[in-house]
Coordinates of C-alpha atoms in Angstrom, one line a residue:
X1 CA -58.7 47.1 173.3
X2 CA -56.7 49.4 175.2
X3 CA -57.4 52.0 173.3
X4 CA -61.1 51.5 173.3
X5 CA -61.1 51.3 177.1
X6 CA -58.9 54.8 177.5
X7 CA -60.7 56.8 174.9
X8 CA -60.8 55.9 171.0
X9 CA -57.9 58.5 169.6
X10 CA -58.6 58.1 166.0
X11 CA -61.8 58.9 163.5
X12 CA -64.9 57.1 162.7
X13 CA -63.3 55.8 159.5
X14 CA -60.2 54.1 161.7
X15 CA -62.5 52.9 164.2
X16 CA -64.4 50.7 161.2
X17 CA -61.4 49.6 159.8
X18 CA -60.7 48.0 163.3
X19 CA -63.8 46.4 163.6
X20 CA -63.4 44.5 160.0
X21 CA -60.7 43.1 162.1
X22 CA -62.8 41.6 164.5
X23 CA -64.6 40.4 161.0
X24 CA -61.9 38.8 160.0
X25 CA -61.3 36.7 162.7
X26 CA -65.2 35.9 162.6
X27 CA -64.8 34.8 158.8
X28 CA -61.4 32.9 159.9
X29 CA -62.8 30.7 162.8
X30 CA -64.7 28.8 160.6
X31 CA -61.2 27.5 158.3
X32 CA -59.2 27.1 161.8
X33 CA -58.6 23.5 163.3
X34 CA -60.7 22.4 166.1
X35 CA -57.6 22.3 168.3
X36 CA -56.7 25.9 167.2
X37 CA -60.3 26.7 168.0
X38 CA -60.4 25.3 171.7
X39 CA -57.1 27.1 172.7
X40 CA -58.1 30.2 171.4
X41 CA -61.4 30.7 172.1
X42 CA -61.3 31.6 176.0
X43 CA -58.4 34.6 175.4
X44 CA -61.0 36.0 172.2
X45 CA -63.7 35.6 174.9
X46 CA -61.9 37.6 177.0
X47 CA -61.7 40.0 174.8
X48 CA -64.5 41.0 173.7
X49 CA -65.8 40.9 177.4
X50 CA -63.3 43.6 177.8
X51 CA -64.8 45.1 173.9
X52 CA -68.3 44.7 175.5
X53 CA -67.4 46.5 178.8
X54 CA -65.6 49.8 177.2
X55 CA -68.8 50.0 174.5
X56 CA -72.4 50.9 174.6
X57 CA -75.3 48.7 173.2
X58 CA -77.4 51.0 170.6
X59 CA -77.8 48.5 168.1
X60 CA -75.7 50.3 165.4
X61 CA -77.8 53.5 165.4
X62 CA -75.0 56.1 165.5
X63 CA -72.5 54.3 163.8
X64 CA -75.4 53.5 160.5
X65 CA -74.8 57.3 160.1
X66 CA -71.7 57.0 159.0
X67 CA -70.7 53.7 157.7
X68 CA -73.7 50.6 156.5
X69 CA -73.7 48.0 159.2
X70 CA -72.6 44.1 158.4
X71 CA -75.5 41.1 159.2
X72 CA -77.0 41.0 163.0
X73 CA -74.7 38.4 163.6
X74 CA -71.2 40.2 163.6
X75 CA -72.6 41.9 167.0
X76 CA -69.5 44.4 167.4
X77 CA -70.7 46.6 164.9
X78 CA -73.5 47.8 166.9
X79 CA -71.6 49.1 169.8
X80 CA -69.8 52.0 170.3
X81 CA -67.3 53.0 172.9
X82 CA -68.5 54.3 176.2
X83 CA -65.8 56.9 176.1
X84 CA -66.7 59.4 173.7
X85 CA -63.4 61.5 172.8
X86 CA -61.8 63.2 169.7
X87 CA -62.8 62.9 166.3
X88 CA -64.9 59.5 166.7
X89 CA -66.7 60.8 169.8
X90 CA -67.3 64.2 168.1
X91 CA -68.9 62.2 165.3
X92 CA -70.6 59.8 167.2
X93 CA -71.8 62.8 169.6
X94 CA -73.3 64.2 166.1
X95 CA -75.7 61.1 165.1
X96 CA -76.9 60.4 168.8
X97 CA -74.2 58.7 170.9
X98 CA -74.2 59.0 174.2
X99 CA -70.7 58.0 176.3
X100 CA -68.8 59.3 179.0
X101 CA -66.6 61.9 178.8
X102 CA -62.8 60.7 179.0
X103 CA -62.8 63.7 182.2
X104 CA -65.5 62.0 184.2
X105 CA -65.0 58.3 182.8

């Protein structure tokens, strides 16, 4: 998350492989115990309030240019971060994204 928040150092295709992270903790939640379930659930919350926060809503468009989104419901993939730097905010910049620059953010 840190990252995210700073200014996403890394390309488009490490930036996806992070979010099939977030997939697999999606996909996981449904094998976990409902005791495992209820302690995590307010720290995941947290963080993706914090994802949600250092990312912009455009429903996927800029990122669809580069990599096929996964079902409506695995929401994190159609978001981008709000600071646009390096190579993912150069390519991101390129299919539409607009962000803050990590200067001004």
């Amino acid at each position: 998350m840190s990252a995210i928040e700073r200014g996403y150092g890394g390309d488009i295709h490490g930036y996806t492989n992070d979010l099939y992270c977030r997939n697999w903790l999606h996909e996981a939640w449904l094998l976990l115990d409902e005791h495992i379930v209820q302690l995590w659930t307010p720290q995941i919350k947290v963080l993706d309030d914090r994802y949600k926060a250092a990312t912009v809503d455009d429903d996927g468009q800029a990122l669809n240019r580069f990599h096929r989104l996964p079902g409506p419901d695995l929401w994190w993939w159609r978001r981008h971060p709000r600071i646009l730097t390096g190579d993912l905010g150069r390519s991101l910049h390129s299919a539409g994204a607009v962000g803050a620059d990590p200067d001004t953010a």
